[in-house]
Coordinates of N, CA, C and O in Angstrom, one line a residue:
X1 N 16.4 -12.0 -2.1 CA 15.1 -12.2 -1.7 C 14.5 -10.8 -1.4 O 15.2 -10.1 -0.7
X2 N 13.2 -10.2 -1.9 CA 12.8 -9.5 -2.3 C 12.3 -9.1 -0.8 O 11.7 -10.1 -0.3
X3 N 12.3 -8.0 0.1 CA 11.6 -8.0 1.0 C 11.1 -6.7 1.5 O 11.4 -5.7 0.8
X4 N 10.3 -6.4 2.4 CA 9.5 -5.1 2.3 C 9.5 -4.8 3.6 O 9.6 -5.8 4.4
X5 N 9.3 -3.6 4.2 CA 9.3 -2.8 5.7 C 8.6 -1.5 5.3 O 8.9 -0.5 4.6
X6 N 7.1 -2.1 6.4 CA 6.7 -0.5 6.6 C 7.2 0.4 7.4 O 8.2 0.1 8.0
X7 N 6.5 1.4 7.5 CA 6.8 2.3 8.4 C 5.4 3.7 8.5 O 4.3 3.9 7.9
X8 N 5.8 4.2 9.2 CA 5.1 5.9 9.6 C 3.8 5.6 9.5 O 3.1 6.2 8.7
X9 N 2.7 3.9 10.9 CA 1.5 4.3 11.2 C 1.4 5.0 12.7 O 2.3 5.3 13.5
X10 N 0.4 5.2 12.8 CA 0.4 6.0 14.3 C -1.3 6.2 14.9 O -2.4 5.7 14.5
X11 N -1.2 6.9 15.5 CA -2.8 7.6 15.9 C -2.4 8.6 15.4 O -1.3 9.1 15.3
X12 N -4.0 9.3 14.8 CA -4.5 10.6 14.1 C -5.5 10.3 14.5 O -6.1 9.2 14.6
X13 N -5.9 11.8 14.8 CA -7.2 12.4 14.6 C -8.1 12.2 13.4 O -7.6 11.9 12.4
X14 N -9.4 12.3 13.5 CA -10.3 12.5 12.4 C -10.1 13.3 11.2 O -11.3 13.4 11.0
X15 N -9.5 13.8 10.3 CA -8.8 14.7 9.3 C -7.8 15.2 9.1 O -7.5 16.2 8.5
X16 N -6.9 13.9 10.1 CA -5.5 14.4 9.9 C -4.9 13.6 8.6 O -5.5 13.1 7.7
X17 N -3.7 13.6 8.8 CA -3.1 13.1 7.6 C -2.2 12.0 8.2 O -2.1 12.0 9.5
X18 N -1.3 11.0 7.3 CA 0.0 10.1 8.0 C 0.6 9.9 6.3 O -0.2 9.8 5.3
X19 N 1.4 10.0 6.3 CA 2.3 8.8 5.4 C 3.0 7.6 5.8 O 4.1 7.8 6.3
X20 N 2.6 6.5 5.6 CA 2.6 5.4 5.1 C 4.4 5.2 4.4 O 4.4 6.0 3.4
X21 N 5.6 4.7 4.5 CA 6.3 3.9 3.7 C 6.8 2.8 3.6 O 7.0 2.0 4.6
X22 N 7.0 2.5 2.4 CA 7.5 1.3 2.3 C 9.0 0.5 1.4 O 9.1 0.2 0.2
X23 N 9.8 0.5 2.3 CA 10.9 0.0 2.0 C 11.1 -0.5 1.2 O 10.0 -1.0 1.2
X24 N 11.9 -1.4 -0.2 CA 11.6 -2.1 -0.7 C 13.6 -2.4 -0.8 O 14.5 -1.6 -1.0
X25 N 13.7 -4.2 -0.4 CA 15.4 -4.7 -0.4 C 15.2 -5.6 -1.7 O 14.2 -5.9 -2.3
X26 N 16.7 -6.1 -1.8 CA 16.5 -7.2 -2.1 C 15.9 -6.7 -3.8 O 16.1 -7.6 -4.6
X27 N 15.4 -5.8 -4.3 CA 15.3 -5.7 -5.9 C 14.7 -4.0 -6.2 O 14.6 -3.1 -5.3
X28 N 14.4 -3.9 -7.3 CA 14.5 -2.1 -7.1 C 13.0 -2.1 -7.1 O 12.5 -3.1 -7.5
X29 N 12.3 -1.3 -6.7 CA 11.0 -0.8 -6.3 C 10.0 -0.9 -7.8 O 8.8 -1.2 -8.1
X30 N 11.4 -0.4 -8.7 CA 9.9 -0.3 -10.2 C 10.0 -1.5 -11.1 O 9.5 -1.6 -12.2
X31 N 10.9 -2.6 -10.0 CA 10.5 -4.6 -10.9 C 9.8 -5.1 -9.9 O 10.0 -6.3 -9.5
X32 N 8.7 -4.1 -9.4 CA 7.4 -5.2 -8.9 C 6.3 -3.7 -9.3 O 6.6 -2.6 -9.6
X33 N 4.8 -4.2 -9.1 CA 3.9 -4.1 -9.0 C 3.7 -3.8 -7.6 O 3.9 -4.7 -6.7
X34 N 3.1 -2.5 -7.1 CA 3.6 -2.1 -5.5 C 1.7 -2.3 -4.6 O 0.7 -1.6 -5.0
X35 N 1.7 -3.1 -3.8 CA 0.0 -2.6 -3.3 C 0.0 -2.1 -2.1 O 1.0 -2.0 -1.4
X36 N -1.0 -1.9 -1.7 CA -0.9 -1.4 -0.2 C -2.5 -1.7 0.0 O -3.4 -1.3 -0.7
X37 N -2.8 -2.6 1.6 CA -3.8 -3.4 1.6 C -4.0 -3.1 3.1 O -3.0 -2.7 3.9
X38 N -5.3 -3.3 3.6 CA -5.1 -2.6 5.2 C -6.1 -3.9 5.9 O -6.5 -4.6 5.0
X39 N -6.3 -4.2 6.8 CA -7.1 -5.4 7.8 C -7.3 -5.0 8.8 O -6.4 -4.8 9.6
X40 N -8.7 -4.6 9.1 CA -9.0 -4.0 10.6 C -10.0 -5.1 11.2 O -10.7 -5.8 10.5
X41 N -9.9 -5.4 12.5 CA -10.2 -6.1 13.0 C -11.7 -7.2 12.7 O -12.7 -6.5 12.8
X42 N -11.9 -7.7 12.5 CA -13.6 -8.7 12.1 C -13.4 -9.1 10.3 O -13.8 -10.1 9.8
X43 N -12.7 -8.2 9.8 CA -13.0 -8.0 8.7 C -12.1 -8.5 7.6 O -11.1 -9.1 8.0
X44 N -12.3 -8.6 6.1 CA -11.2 -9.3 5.4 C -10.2 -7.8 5.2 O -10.2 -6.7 5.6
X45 N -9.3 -8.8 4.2 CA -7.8 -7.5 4.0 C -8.6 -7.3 2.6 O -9.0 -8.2 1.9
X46 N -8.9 -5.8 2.4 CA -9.0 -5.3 1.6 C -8.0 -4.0 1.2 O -7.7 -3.0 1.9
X47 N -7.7 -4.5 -0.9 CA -7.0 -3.5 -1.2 C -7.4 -2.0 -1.4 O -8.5 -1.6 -1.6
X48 N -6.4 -1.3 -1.2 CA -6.7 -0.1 -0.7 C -6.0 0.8 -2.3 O -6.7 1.3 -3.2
X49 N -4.5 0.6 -2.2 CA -4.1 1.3 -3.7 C -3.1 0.9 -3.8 O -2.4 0.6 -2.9
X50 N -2.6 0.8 -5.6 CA -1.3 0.2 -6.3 C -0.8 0.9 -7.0 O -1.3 2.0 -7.3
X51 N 0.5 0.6 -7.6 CA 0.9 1.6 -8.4 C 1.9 0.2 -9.6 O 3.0 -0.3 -9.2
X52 N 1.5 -0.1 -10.6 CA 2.1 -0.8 -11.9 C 3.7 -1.0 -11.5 O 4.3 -0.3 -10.8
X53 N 4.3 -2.0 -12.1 CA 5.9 -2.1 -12.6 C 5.6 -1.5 -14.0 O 6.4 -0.6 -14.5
X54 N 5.0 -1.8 -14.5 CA 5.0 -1.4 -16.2 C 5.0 -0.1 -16.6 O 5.8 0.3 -17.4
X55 N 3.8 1.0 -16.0 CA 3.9 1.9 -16.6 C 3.7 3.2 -15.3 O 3.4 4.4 -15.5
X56 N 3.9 2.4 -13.9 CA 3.5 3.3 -12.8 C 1.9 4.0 -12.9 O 1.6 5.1 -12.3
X57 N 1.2 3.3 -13.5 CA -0.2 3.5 -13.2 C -0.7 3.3 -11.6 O -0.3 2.4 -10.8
X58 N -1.4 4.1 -11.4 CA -2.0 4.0 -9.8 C -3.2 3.8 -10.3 O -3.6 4.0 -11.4
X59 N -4.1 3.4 -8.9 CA -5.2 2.7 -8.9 C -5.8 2.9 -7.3 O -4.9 2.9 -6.5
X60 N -6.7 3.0 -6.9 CA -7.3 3.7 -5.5 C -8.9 2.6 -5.3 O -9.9 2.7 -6.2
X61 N -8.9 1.8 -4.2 CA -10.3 2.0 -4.1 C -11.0 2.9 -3.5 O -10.7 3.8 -2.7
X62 N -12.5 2.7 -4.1 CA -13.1 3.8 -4.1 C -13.5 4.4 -2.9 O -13.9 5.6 -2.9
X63 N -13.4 3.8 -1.6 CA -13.4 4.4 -0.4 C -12.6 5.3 0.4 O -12.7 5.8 1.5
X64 N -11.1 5.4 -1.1 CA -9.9 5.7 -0.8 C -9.6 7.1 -1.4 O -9.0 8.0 -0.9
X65 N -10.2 7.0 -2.6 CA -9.9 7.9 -3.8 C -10.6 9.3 -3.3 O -11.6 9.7 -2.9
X66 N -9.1 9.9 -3.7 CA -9.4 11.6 -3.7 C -8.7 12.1 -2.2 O -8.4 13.3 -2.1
X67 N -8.3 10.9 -0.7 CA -7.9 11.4 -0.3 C -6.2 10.4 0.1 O -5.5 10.5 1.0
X68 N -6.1 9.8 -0.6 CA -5.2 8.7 -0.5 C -4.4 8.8 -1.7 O -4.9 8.8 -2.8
X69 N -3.2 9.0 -1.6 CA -2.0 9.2 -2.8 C -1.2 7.9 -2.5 O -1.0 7.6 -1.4
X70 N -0.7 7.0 -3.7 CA 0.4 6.2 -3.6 C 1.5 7.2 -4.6 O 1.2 8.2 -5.2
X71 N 3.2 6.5 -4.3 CA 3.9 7.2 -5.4 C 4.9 6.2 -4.7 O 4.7 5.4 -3.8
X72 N 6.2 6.5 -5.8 CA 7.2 5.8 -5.3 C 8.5 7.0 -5.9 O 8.5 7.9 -6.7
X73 N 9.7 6.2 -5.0 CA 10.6 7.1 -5.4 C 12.0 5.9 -5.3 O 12.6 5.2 -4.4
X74 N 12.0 6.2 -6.4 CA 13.3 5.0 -7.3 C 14.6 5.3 -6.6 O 15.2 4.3 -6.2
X75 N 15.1 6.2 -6.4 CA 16.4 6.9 -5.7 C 16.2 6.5 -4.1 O 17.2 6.3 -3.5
X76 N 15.1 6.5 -3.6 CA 15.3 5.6 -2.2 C 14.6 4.4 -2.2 O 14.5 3.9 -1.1
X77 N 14.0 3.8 -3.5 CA 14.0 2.7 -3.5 C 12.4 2.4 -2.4 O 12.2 1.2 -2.0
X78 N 11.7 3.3 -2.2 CA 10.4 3.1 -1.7 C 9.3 3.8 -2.3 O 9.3 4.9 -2.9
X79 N 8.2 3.0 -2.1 CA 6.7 3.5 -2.0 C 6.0 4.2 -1.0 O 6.2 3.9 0.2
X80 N 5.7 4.7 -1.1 CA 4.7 5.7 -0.1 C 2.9 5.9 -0.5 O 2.4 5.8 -1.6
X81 N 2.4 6.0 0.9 CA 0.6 6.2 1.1 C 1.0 7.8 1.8 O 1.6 8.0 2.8
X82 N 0.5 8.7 1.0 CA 0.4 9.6 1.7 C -1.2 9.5 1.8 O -2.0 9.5 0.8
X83 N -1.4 9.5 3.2 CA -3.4 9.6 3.9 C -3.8 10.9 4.4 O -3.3 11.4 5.4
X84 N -4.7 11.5 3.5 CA -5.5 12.8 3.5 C -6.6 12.5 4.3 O -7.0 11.4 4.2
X85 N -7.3 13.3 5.0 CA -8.6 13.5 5.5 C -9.5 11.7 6.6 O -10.6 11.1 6.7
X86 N -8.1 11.6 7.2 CA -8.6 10.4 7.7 C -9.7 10.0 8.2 O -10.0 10.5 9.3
X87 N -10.1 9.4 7.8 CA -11.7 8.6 9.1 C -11.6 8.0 9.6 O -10.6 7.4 9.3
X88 N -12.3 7.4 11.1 CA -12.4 6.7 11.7 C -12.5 5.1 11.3 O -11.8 4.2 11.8
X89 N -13.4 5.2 10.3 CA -13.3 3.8 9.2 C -11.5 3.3 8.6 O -11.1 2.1 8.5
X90 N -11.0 4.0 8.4 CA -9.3 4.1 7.9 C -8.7 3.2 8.9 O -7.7 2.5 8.6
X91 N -9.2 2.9 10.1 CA -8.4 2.1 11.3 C -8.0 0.7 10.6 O -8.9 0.1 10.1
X92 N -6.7 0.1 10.6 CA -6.7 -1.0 10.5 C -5.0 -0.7 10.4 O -4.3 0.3 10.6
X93 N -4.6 -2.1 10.1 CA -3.1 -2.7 9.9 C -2.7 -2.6 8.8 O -2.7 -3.6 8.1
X94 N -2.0 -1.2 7.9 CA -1.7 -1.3 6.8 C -0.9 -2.2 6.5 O -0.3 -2.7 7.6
X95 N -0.4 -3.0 5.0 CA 0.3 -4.4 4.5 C 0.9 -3.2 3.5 O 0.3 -2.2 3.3
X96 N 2.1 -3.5 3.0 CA 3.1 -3.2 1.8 C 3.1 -4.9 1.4 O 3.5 -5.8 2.1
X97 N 2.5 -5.0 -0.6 CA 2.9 -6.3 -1.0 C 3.8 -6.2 -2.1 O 4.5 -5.2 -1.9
X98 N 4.1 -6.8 -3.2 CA 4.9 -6.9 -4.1 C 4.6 -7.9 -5.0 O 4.1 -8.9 -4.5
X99 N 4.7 -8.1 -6.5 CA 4.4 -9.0 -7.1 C 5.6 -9.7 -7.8 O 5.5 -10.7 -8.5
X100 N 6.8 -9.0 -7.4 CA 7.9 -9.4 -8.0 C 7.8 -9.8 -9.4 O 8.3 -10.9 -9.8
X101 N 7.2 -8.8 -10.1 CA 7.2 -9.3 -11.8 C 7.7 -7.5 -12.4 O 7.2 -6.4 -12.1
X102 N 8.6 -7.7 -13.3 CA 9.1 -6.3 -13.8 C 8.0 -5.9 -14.3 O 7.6 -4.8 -14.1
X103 N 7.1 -6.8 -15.2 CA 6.4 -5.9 -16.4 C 4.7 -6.6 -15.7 O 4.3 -7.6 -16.1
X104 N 4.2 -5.9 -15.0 CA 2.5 -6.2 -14.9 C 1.6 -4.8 -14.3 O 1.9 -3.7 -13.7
X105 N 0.4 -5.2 -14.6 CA -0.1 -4.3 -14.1 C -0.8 -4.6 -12.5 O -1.0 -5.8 -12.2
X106 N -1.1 -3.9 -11.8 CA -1.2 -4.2 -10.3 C -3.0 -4.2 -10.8 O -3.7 -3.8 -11.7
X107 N -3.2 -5.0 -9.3 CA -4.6 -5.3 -9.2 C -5.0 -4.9 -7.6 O -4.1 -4.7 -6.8
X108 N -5.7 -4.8 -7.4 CA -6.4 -4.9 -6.3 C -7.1 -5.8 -5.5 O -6.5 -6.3 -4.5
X109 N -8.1 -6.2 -5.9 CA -9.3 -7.5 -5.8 C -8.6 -8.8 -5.4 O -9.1 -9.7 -4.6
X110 N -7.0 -8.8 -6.3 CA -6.3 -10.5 -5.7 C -5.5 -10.3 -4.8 O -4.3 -10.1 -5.2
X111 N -5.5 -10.4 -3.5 CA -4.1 -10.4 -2.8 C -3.2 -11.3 -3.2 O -2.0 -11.1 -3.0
X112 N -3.6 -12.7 -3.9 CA -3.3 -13.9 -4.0 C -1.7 -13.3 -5.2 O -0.5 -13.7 -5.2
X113 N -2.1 -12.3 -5.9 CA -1.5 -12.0 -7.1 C 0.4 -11.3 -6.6 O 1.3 -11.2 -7.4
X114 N 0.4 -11.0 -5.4 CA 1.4 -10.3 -4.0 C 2.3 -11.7 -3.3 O 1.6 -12.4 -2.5
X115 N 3.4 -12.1 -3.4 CA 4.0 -12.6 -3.2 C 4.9 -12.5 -2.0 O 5.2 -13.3 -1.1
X116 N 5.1 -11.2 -2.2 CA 5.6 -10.7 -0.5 C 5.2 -9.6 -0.1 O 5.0 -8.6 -0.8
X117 N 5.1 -9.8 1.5 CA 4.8 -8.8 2.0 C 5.2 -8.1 3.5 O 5.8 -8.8 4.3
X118 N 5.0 -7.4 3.6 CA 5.6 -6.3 5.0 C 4.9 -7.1 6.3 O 4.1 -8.1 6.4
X119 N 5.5 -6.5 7.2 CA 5.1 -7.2 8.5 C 3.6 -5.9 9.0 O 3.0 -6.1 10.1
X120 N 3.3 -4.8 8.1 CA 2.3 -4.5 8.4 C 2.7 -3.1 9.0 O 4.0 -3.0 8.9
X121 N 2.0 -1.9 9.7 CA 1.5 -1.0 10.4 C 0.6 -0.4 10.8 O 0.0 0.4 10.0
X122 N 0.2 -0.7 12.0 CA -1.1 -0.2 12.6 C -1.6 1.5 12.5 O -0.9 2.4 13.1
X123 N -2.8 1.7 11.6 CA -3.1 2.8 11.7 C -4.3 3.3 12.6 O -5.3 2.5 12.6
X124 N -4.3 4.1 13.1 CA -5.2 4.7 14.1 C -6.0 5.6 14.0 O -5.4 6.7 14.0
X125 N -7.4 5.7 13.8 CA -7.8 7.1 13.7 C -9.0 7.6 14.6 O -10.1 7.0 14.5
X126 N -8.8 8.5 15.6 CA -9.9 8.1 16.7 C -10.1 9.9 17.2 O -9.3 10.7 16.6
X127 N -10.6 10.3 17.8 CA -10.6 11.4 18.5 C -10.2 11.6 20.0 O -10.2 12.8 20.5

């Protein structure tokens, strides 16, 4: 059973940075489709950034892009959010999901498409 554990949210400041990981048991990191999805309080879970089983394409939304890196690393078997230039908007409950399919490309827009997922990490960004 395929299963996932975040880790490394916290409080930051306004332009700090955190990295984000995410554990991945239970099957190897590059036979799923990896997302990472955040839910701050009132609001729906919106995806944030993915990275392919197929060809390790990444993908960022646009609120995200330019300070937000995904990557993964096959030898520990996890993904990582490294978070650049945080804002106060960034506050929410990061998700690690999985699509448990070797060969797809990741989406954003479907959470529906994520099969399993992490029990979350609260991120903080405040002054």
């Amino acid at each position: 059973q395929l299963q996932l554990v975040e880790s490394g949210g916290g409080l930051v400041q306004p332009g700090g940075s955190l990295r984000l990981s995410c554990e991945v048991s239970g099957s190897l990191v590059e036979h799923s489709s990896i997302a990472w999805y955040r839910q701050a309080p009132g609001k729906e879970r919106q995806g944030v950034s993915c990275i392919s089983s197929s060809d390790g394409d990444t993908y960022y939304a646009e609120s995200v892009e330019g300070r937000f890196t995904i990557s993964r690393d096959v030898a520990k078997n996890t993904v990582y959010l490294q978070m650049n230039s945080l804002k106060p908007e960034d506050t929410a409950v990061y998700y690690c999901s999985a699509d448990g399919q070797r060969i797809s490309l990741c989406v954003l827009w479907n959470p529906y498409e994520y099969h399993y997922w992490g029990q979350g990490t609260q991120v903080t960004v405040s002054s």
